[in-house]
Amino acid sequence: MKKTLQDLLLKIKDENPSLAGLIQDLLEKASIPLQLDITSFRVEDFSRLAELAVRELSEDERRNFYEAFMKGLSSLGSDLPKQLEEKILEKRLPPEKRVHSFEEVVYDVDLKSAVHEASRCLRCKTPRCVEACPLSFPVPSFLSLVAQEKFDLAMKLALRLMPSLRTCGRICVAYCEKACTLGQLSGKPVRIRAIKRAVADRYLKPENLPKPAEEKNIKVAVIGSGPAGLTAAYRLRLLGYPVEVFEAKSVIGGELIRRIPEFRLPSKIVEREVDLVKRLGVRFKTGICVGEDIDLNDLMKQGYAAIFIATGAGVSRSPGIPGLDLDGVEMALTFLEEVKFGKRRSIDGIVWVVGGGNVAVDAARTALRLGAKSVKIMYRRTRSEMPAFHEEVEEALREGVEIEFLTQPVEIIGEGGRVRRVKCIRMKLGEPGPDGRRRPIPIEGSEFEVEADHVIFAIGEEPESGWIKEEYDIELTNRKAIKIDSRFRTSRDGVFAGGDVVRGPSDYALAVADGIKAANEIDRYLKSRNL
Ligand code: SF4
């Protein structure tokens, strides 16, 4: 006998009459008739209902709605609940194996599972994933192509926007997933980042690159080759500009290649993406530090009609406590860079890493892999205030890193010029500060000491703006960041800036988005000048 949505509502009403009332309301608002046969109730219908539920219900109501609705559908013979189950298959090294190697922790995402996962997408009318993504990545269209196994087309779509989907599929904070309608209901968003990775690992190839517009006779320079610089260079090249990127270091890729450990982002991934940017015709000049090896004013005289500054935020903040000059005390960024370039292959004894962000977690997991006897993170707030990605903290704990919360170092104590102990103080949380996180307050008289052989500081980074001379007329903020307006223009005509040198340390997606938007603004500026 035919089963309808009315039957489903009756089932829910038996257990929870008020929830049944809520659902009936939603069905009416979505203009879905109660007489509809359960087997004819499709993803498109559920999508309308889901978007309404996310807009109108509280978090608890949403979860209850999803659970009861899916249970009801399932008991009445609908396939929809199965279709919406999470399908992604990530292949991970087990913790006991990975702590002895720098191999990537998630070493593959199964493509077939990515196809099934993509078919979970509800194709929302107002895609929250796109709204939340700083790049406005066309998530539903991309997922639809993947679900149809049109991988080359999906890749071409992504490459119109950015060259680095393999990196994005690994280290992006995934604002899209946090906002995803399905995730808001079920707690299990479409795994967009993993799908991107599965496809990009196999289909990011030169044949899928878009063709640049006809070459213009107007040169643009980009300073810095991290995510913002690389993306801006790529986009400007696609718009037809000859682009040269000036990179102070000997390698291209900025922070991505210098500081993110191999187990999170292998160098070869970034190198392949840089290769694509080169193939498009972008030229790179490495080992040239603007401000030292070449003056910015001279660069402008060399005929670059616009310059985009994206030098990042690679200057470690110092804690300003006694004992920093002892052997065994170091800054996390330098430590990570030395390991990445093979200058550092081991670390012994008890290692403390001070900080709660991704750099601290990366340094701790790296120290573990280099052979430290024990690795502990010291953080002055609690777990819920840690800025590091939740999943990276989880992985670190699984691997054996410990975390000492509500603790801050006040002095590093040495013997014979080497670190031996750290004097710490306990903290408590006070009122929220301007960033919304509760401020840590030292508890008087709570000082204590811990043993240490190494102390690695990861307490924040500052914009890499020390090379900017006064005569460049580029205004900085009191936090040493470059000041820009809403169109990425600095105080100097023709000079634009974006990424961490403007924002301070932020995340990959925001830097890439800045690169895209700044390239558009530079194009607009150059067109307005009728060069
Ligand atoms: S990914 Fe999530 S938010 Fe985006 S269209 Fe699909 S279901 Fe909607």
XYZ file of C-alpha atoms and ligand atoms in Angstrom:
539
model
C 0.000 0.000 0.000
C 1.171 3.503 -0.879
C 2.785 5.359 2.053
C 2.673 9.141 2.189
C 4.245 11.994 4.128
C 1.022 12.036 6.146
C 1.886 8.513 7.399
C 5.357 9.714 8.269
C 3.938 12.621 10.268
C 1.608 10.274 12.164
C 4.583 8.097 13.099
C 6.513 11.102 14.415
C 3.399 12.388 16.209
C 3.168 9.142 18.206
C 6.575 9.829 19.729
C 6.806 13.620 19.677
C 3.621 15.586 18.854
C 5.245 19.033 19.003
C 8.017 17.967 16.617
C 5.368 16.594 14.233
C 3.677 20.017 14.356
C 6.961 21.745 13.515
C 7.562 19.428 10.570
C 4.024 19.868 9.272
C 4.598 23.637 9.330
C 7.815 23.255 7.367
C 6.150 20.999 4.795
C 3.390 23.556 4.294
C 5.844 26.441 3.929
C 7.862 24.414 1.430
C 4.606 23.655 -0.484
C 5.159 19.907 -0.219
C 1.783 18.062 -0.155
C 1.229 15.624 2.708
C -0.302 13.183 0.216
C 3.028 12.833 -1.580
C 4.091 9.204 -1.969
C 7.167 8.531 0.194
C 8.958 6.910 -2.740
C 8.414 10.090 -4.805
C 9.890 12.323 -2.090
C 13.250 13.206 -3.658
C 16.427 15.039 -2.700
C 15.068 18.234 -4.332
C 12.031 18.147 -2.007
C 14.158 17.473 1.037
C 16.494 20.298 0.013
C 13.629 22.835 0.227
C 12.648 21.486 3.608
C 16.235 21.427 4.849
C 16.947 25.041 3.902
C 13.799 26.140 5.705
C 14.682 24.081 8.773
C 18.156 25.631 8.986
C 16.678 29.116 8.709
C 13.805 28.669 11.138
C 14.674 26.054 13.768
C 17.016 26.137 16.746
C 20.051 23.839 16.755
C 18.313 21.222 18.919
C 15.119 21.367 16.878
C 17.109 20.906 13.658
C 18.852 17.798 14.942
C 15.591 16.320 16.265
C 13.852 17.096 12.981
C 16.565 15.403 10.921
C 16.770 12.330 13.113
C 12.997 11.782 13.318
C 12.407 12.560 9.631
C 15.114 10.180 8.406
C 14.012 7.436 10.803
C 10.435 7.822 9.574
C 11.432 7.814 5.889
C 13.554 4.754 6.383
C 10.814 2.796 8.170
C 8.415 3.611 5.317
C 10.791 2.267 2.672
C 12.468 5.433 1.321
C 16.071 5.252 0.013
C 16.754 8.890 0.818
C 18.288 8.350 4.295
C 20.823 5.927 2.789
C 21.613 8.413 0.038
C 22.397 11.091 2.628
C 24.720 8.954 4.764
C 28.368 10.066 4.857
C 30.403 8.060 2.323
C 33.885 9.513 2.178
C 36.795 7.137 2.645
C 40.019 8.736 3.851
C 42.994 6.431 4.141
C 45.048 7.269 7.243
C 48.319 6.020 8.647
C 47.739 4.564 12.126
C 49.179 6.773 14.942
C 51.841 4.209 15.945
C 53.191 4.178 12.379
C 52.994 7.867 11.652
C 54.986 9.124 14.670
C 58.081 7.563 13.144
C 57.718 9.162 9.745
C 56.912 12.394 7.953
C 54.611 10.612 5.514
C 51.267 12.278 4.973
C 48.809 11.260 7.706
C 45.853 11.046 5.296
C 47.662 9.428 2.393
C 44.695 9.112 0.033
C 41.023 9.917 -0.393
C 39.224 7.232 -2.365
C 37.771 8.683 -5.585
C 34.767 6.368 -5.739
C 33.774 7.336 -2.220
C 34.175 11.003 -3.216
C 31.681 10.478 -6.057
C 29.132 9.040 -3.614
C 29.883 11.765 -1.093
C 29.310 14.455 -3.750
C 25.880 12.979 -4.434
C 24.891 13.787 -0.826
C 24.796 17.479 -1.752
C 21.264 18.879 -1.571
C 21.970 21.499 -4.307
C 20.569 24.188 -2.047
C 18.820 27.120 -3.690
C 20.845 29.438 -1.469
C 24.085 27.486 -1.038
C 25.394 28.347 2.404
C 28.693 26.693 1.468
C 29.344 29.296 -1.248
C 28.225 32.160 0.967
C 30.641 31.048 3.689
C 33.641 30.459 1.429
C 35.927 33.527 1.241
C 36.609 32.623 -2.415
C 32.943 31.932 -3.230
C 34.081 28.573 -4.622
C 31.242 27.189 -6.800
C 30.681 24.199 -4.518
C 27.312 22.863 -5.804
C 28.382 22.965 -9.485
C 31.704 21.324 -8.617
C 29.996 18.592 -6.583
C 27.414 18.009 -9.293
C 30.189 17.400 -11.862
C 31.989 15.052 -9.463
C 28.763 13.147 -8.770
C 28.431 12.653 -12.555
C 32.098 11.539 -12.674
C 32.960 14.474 -14.950
C 36.263 14.965 -13.171
C 38.096 16.933 -15.856
C 35.217 19.395 -16.080
C 35.122 19.726 -12.294
C 38.841 20.433 -12.295
C 38.498 22.991 -15.091
C 35.818 24.763 -13.086
C 38.103 24.989 -10.042
C 41.093 26.082 -12.119
C 39.199 29.116 -13.350
C 39.453 30.387 -9.799
C 42.711 29.094 -8.331
C 45.699 26.891 -9.140
C 45.921 25.136 -5.791
C 43.025 22.747 -5.235
C 45.348 20.003 -3.960
C 46.577 22.294 -1.203
C 43.047 23.526 -0.551
C 41.876 19.904 -0.216
C 44.407 19.423 2.580
C 44.802 22.529 4.696
C 41.739 24.710 4.125
C 39.752 25.435 7.280
C 36.638 24.499 5.202
C 34.251 27.326 6.030
C 31.957 25.664 3.476
C 31.569 22.532 5.591
C 30.901 24.509 8.747
C 28.010 26.264 6.978
C 26.694 23.324 4.901
C 22.919 22.878 5.192
C 23.205 19.116 5.528
C 25.806 19.534 8.268
C 23.617 22.017 10.127
C 20.904 19.353 10.287
C 22.756 16.090 10.670
C 26.109 17.172 12.132
C 27.678 15.550 9.063
C 28.286 18.130 6.321
C 29.124 17.151 2.771
C 32.883 16.527 3.000
C 33.711 19.143 0.388
C 37.395 19.477 1.247
C 38.081 15.742 0.970
C 36.148 15.568 -2.326
C 38.259 18.420 -3.718
C 41.387 16.565 -2.711
C 40.307 13.237 -4.218
C 39.608 14.912 -7.560
C 42.535 17.363 -7.597
C 45.089 14.668 -6.688
C 44.147 12.886 -9.895
C 42.989 15.588 -12.292
C 45.058 18.703 -11.574
C 46.995 18.549 -14.815
C 48.182 21.012 -17.468
C 45.476 19.965 -19.985
C 42.837 21.324 -17.612
C 44.394 24.778 -17.291
C 42.329 27.636 -18.722
C 43.790 29.669 -21.590
C 45.036 33.130 -20.582
C 43.477 36.151 -22.295
C 45.450 37.753 -25.107
C 48.743 39.066 -23.732
C 48.703 42.713 -22.728
C 51.625 45.063 -22.881
C 51.420 45.965 -19.190
C 53.692 44.217 -16.663
C 52.672 43.465 -13.082
C 54.997 42.474 -10.228
C 54.035 40.327 -7.263
C 56.201 40.342 -4.142
C 55.949 37.066 -2.229
C 54.966 33.606 -3.481
C 52.765 32.290 -0.665
C 49.058 31.533 -1.187
C 48.006 35.178 -1.756
C 50.911 36.019 -4.090
C 50.697 32.786 -6.064
C 46.937 33.092 -6.564
C 47.146 36.762 -7.570
C 49.926 35.968 -10.065
C 47.845 33.132 -11.548
C 44.725 35.259 -11.870
C 46.577 38.251 -13.345
C 48.214 35.969 -15.891
C 44.803 34.567 -16.861
C 43.652 38.154 -17.378
C 46.486 38.548 -19.898
C 49.138 40.422 -17.888
C 52.793 39.393 -18.005
C 53.545 38.684 -14.321
C 56.821 38.394 -12.443
C 56.929 37.122 -8.883
C 59.784 38.192 -6.598
C 60.511 35.718 -3.818
C 63.126 36.453 -1.150
C 63.811 32.766 -0.436
C 65.260 30.185 -2.780
C 62.004 28.198 -2.944
C 58.580 29.179 -4.254
C 55.444 28.683 -2.179
C 56.026 30.831 0.907
C 54.795 29.459 4.184
C 53.134 26.493 2.453
C 56.422 25.022 1.382
C 58.655 26.323 4.151
C 56.676 25.748 7.303
C 53.740 23.394 6.964
C 55.090 19.949 7.857
C 55.287 17.224 5.228
C 52.791 15.064 7.121
C 50.121 17.742 6.532
C 51.165 19.145 3.155
C 53.931 17.392 1.203
C 56.253 19.793 -0.667
C 55.702 17.946 -3.928
C 52.033 18.989 -3.883
C 52.935 22.686 -3.703
C 55.688 22.214 -6.302
C 53.200 20.726 -8.785
C 50.836 23.644 -8.297
C 53.674 26.143 -8.740
C 54.575 24.256 -11.901
C 51.118 24.895 -13.336
C 51.441 28.603 -12.593
C 54.797 28.583 -14.405
C 53.280 26.768 -17.383
C 50.782 29.562 -17.700
C 53.703 31.933 -18.216
C 54.202 33.494 -14.773
C 57.924 34.117 -14.193
C 59.536 33.680 -10.786
C 62.651 35.419 -9.505
C 63.809 33.635 -6.364
C 66.437 34.751 -3.859
C 65.582 38.397 -4.500
C 64.541 40.353 -1.466
C 62.753 43.539 -2.471
C 63.978 46.334 -0.226
C 67.450 44.752 -0.006
C 68.491 43.298 -3.364
C 66.254 45.562 -5.381
C 64.504 48.741 -4.362
C 60.731 49.004 -4.696
C 61.134 52.428 -6.322
C 63.503 50.929 -8.910
C 61.005 48.153 -9.536
C 58.384 50.744 -10.385
C 60.852 52.488 -12.703
C 61.410 49.157 -14.495
C 57.959 49.475 -16.003
C 55.717 47.456 -13.682
C 52.402 49.262 -13.886
C 51.178 47.704 -10.633
C 52.707 45.821 -7.730
C 50.976 43.396 -5.400
C 52.640 42.854 -2.018
C 51.965 39.498 -0.350
C 54.947 38.878 1.897
C 52.939 37.107 4.596
C 53.385 37.087 8.364
C 56.558 35.142 8.971
C 58.079 37.010 11.897
C 57.820 35.107 15.200
C 56.566 37.031 18.198
C 58.890 36.885 21.189
C 57.488 36.226 24.684
C 59.825 38.737 26.394
C 60.674 36.592 29.438
C 64.102 35.861 30.995
C 66.132 32.943 29.627
C 65.395 33.248 25.901
C 69.123 33.240 25.058
C 69.683 29.737 26.499
C 70.557 26.838 24.194
C 67.428 24.818 23.539
C 65.097 27.824 23.313
C 63.834 28.463 19.811
C 61.063 29.916 17.695
C 58.640 27.476 16.076
C 58.799 29.017 12.597
C 62.593 28.627 12.448
C 62.367 25.118 13.889
C 59.759 24.041 11.317
C 61.719 25.590 8.455
C 64.945 23.858 9.492
C 63.169 20.512 9.649
C 61.435 21.077 6.323
C 64.764 21.740 4.590
C 66.567 18.829 6.221
C 68.828 20.989 8.409
C 67.378 19.439 11.526
C 66.865 15.694 11.840
C 66.511 15.020 15.550
C 65.528 16.473 18.890
C 66.020 14.797 22.252
C 64.630 14.882 25.765
C 61.580 16.731 27.034
C 60.162 19.266 24.591
C 57.718 22.008 25.568
C 55.918 23.926 22.840
C 54.321 27.164 24.000
C 51.197 28.325 22.135
C 47.776 27.108 21.022
C 47.631 27.719 17.279
C 48.347 25.545 14.254
C 52.039 26.463 14.330
C 52.301 25.172 17.920
C 50.532 21.919 17.045
C 52.692 21.482 13.915
C 55.865 22.062 15.958
C 54.767 19.574 18.639
C 53.920 16.836 16.135
C 57.191 17.508 14.315
C 59.224 17.242 17.542
C 57.556 13.907 18.236
C 58.607 12.609 14.823
C 62.177 13.788 15.384
C 62.468 11.479 18.392
C 61.688 13.632 21.448
C 61.203 11.627 24.656
C 58.028 13.567 25.406
C 56.272 16.542 23.841
C 53.932 18.823 25.730
C 52.091 21.899 24.583
C 51.738 24.694 27.134
C 48.698 26.878 26.493
C 47.422 29.733 28.619
C 43.730 29.178 27.930
C 41.595 26.014 27.642
C 40.915 23.593 24.807
C 37.871 25.465 23.547
C 39.885 28.678 23.025
C 42.694 26.954 21.092
C 42.920 28.576 17.645
C 44.467 25.415 16.115
C 42.198 23.298 13.891
C 40.182 20.915 16.038
C 41.097 17.867 13.943
C 44.830 18.675 14.088
C 44.658 18.906 17.890
C 42.861 15.552 17.928
C 45.555 13.992 15.729
C 48.294 15.416 17.972
C 46.661 13.908 21.069
C 46.245 10.579 19.292
C 49.947 10.609 18.434
C 50.922 11.164 22.072
C 51.342 14.940 22.419
C 50.102 16.159 25.816
C 48.614 19.574 26.538
C 48.999 21.579 29.740
C 46.139 24.078 29.737
C 45.817 27.342 31.694
C 49.584 27.599 32.062
C 52.067 30.235 30.959
C 55.877 30.324 31.143
C 57.371 33.192 33.145
C 61.065 32.262 32.986
C 63.331 29.739 31.290
C 65.892 28.400 33.757
C 69.221 27.022 32.549
C 72.398 25.303 33.728
C 75.682 25.734 31.878
C 73.954 27.815 29.198
C 71.304 25.142 28.418
C 67.625 24.949 29.241
C 66.847 22.761 32.254
C 63.505 23.931 33.590
C 60.627 26.282 32.858
C 59.073 28.364 35.590
C 55.342 28.580 34.903
C 52.275 30.176 36.389
C 48.699 28.904 36.434
C 46.048 30.999 34.733
C 42.296 31.415 35.055
C 39.900 32.769 32.467
C 38.440 36.246 32.882
C 36.008 38.276 30.789
C 36.056 37.936 26.969
C 38.510 40.218 25.134
C 37.904 42.064 21.825
C 38.353 38.786 19.875
C 35.544 37.148 21.878
C 37.874 34.730 23.671
C 38.084 34.862 27.463
C 41.245 36.559 28.676
C 43.768 34.501 30.661
C 44.645 35.977 34.077
C 47.641 34.769 36.144
C 46.771 33.241 39.527
C 48.981 34.900 42.102
C 51.294 32.541 44.015
C 50.646 29.582 41.674
C 54.176 29.423 40.197
C 55.739 25.995 39.665
C 58.579 24.490 37.647
C 58.724 21.754 35.021
C 61.724 19.966 33.536
C 62.646 20.820 29.953
C 65.387 20.155 27.408
C 63.843 22.275 24.659
C 61.319 25.102 24.675
C 59.784 26.061 21.338
C 57.740 29.258 21.191
C 54.753 29.517 18.860
C 52.905 32.449 20.377
C 52.022 34.251 17.179
C 53.475 35.856 14.110
C 53.788 39.402 12.828
C 53.504 40.727 9.268
C 56.683 40.547 7.188
C 56.865 44.292 6.587
C 60.323 45.163 7.963
C 61.659 45.610 4.404
C 59.277 48.500 3.693
C 61.263 51.746 3.837
C 59.801 55.106 4.762
C 60.472 56.536 1.309
C 58.144 53.927 -0.232
C 55.176 55.904 1.159
C 53.397 52.696 2.119
C 51.518 53.241 5.350
C 51.622 50.562 8.068
C 49.308 50.010 11.027
C 50.644 50.042 14.585
C 50.715 46.222 14.344
C 53.174 46.466 11.422
C 50.564 45.372 8.872
C 50.189 47.174 5.532
C 47.186 49.502 5.493
C 44.850 48.999 2.537
C 41.417 50.248 1.513
C 38.465 48.072 0.510
C 40.002 47.712 -2.968
C 43.360 46.367 -1.748
C 45.101 49.704 -2.523
C 47.927 50.813 -0.249
C 48.673 54.483 0.379
C 50.941 54.447 -2.683
C 49.411 54.685 -6.133
C 49.779 51.451 -8.110
C 50.810 49.373 -5.087
C 48.342 46.833 -3.722
C 48.638 44.374 -0.836
C 46.800 41.369 0.573
C 47.098 38.183 2.622
C 48.797 37.954 6.013
C 50.976 41.047 5.525
C 47.680 42.949 5.742
C 45.609 40.721 8.033
C 48.307 39.409 10.320
C 48.461 35.618 10.639
C 45.173 34.241 9.343
C 44.304 31.223 7.248
C 44.917 29.811 3.819
C 41.439 30.442 2.368
C 41.472 34.119 3.335
C 44.907 34.567 1.735
C 43.807 32.862 -1.506
C 40.630 34.958 -1.559
C 42.720 38.118 -1.150
C 44.852 37.022 -4.110
C 41.762 36.575 -6.292
C 40.094 39.827 -5.259
C 43.295 41.887 -5.420
C 43.997 40.614 -8.961
C 40.529 41.800 -10.017
C 41.140 45.190 -8.403
C 44.538 45.523 -10.094
C 42.877 44.720 -13.429
C 40.224 47.358 -12.752
C 42.916 49.896 -11.802
C 45.005 49.223 -14.909
C 41.972 49.399 -17.194
C 40.947 52.714 -15.643
C 44.356 54.138 -16.501
C 43.985 53.250 -20.205
C 47.601 52.151 -20.445
S 27.428 21.503 -0.020
Fe 25.944 21.691 1.654
S 25.326 23.883 1.665
Fe 26.413 23.496 -0.269
S 24.761 23.127 -1.733
Fe 25.441 21.104 -0.955
S 24.150 20.682 0.846
Fe 23.880 22.853 0.325
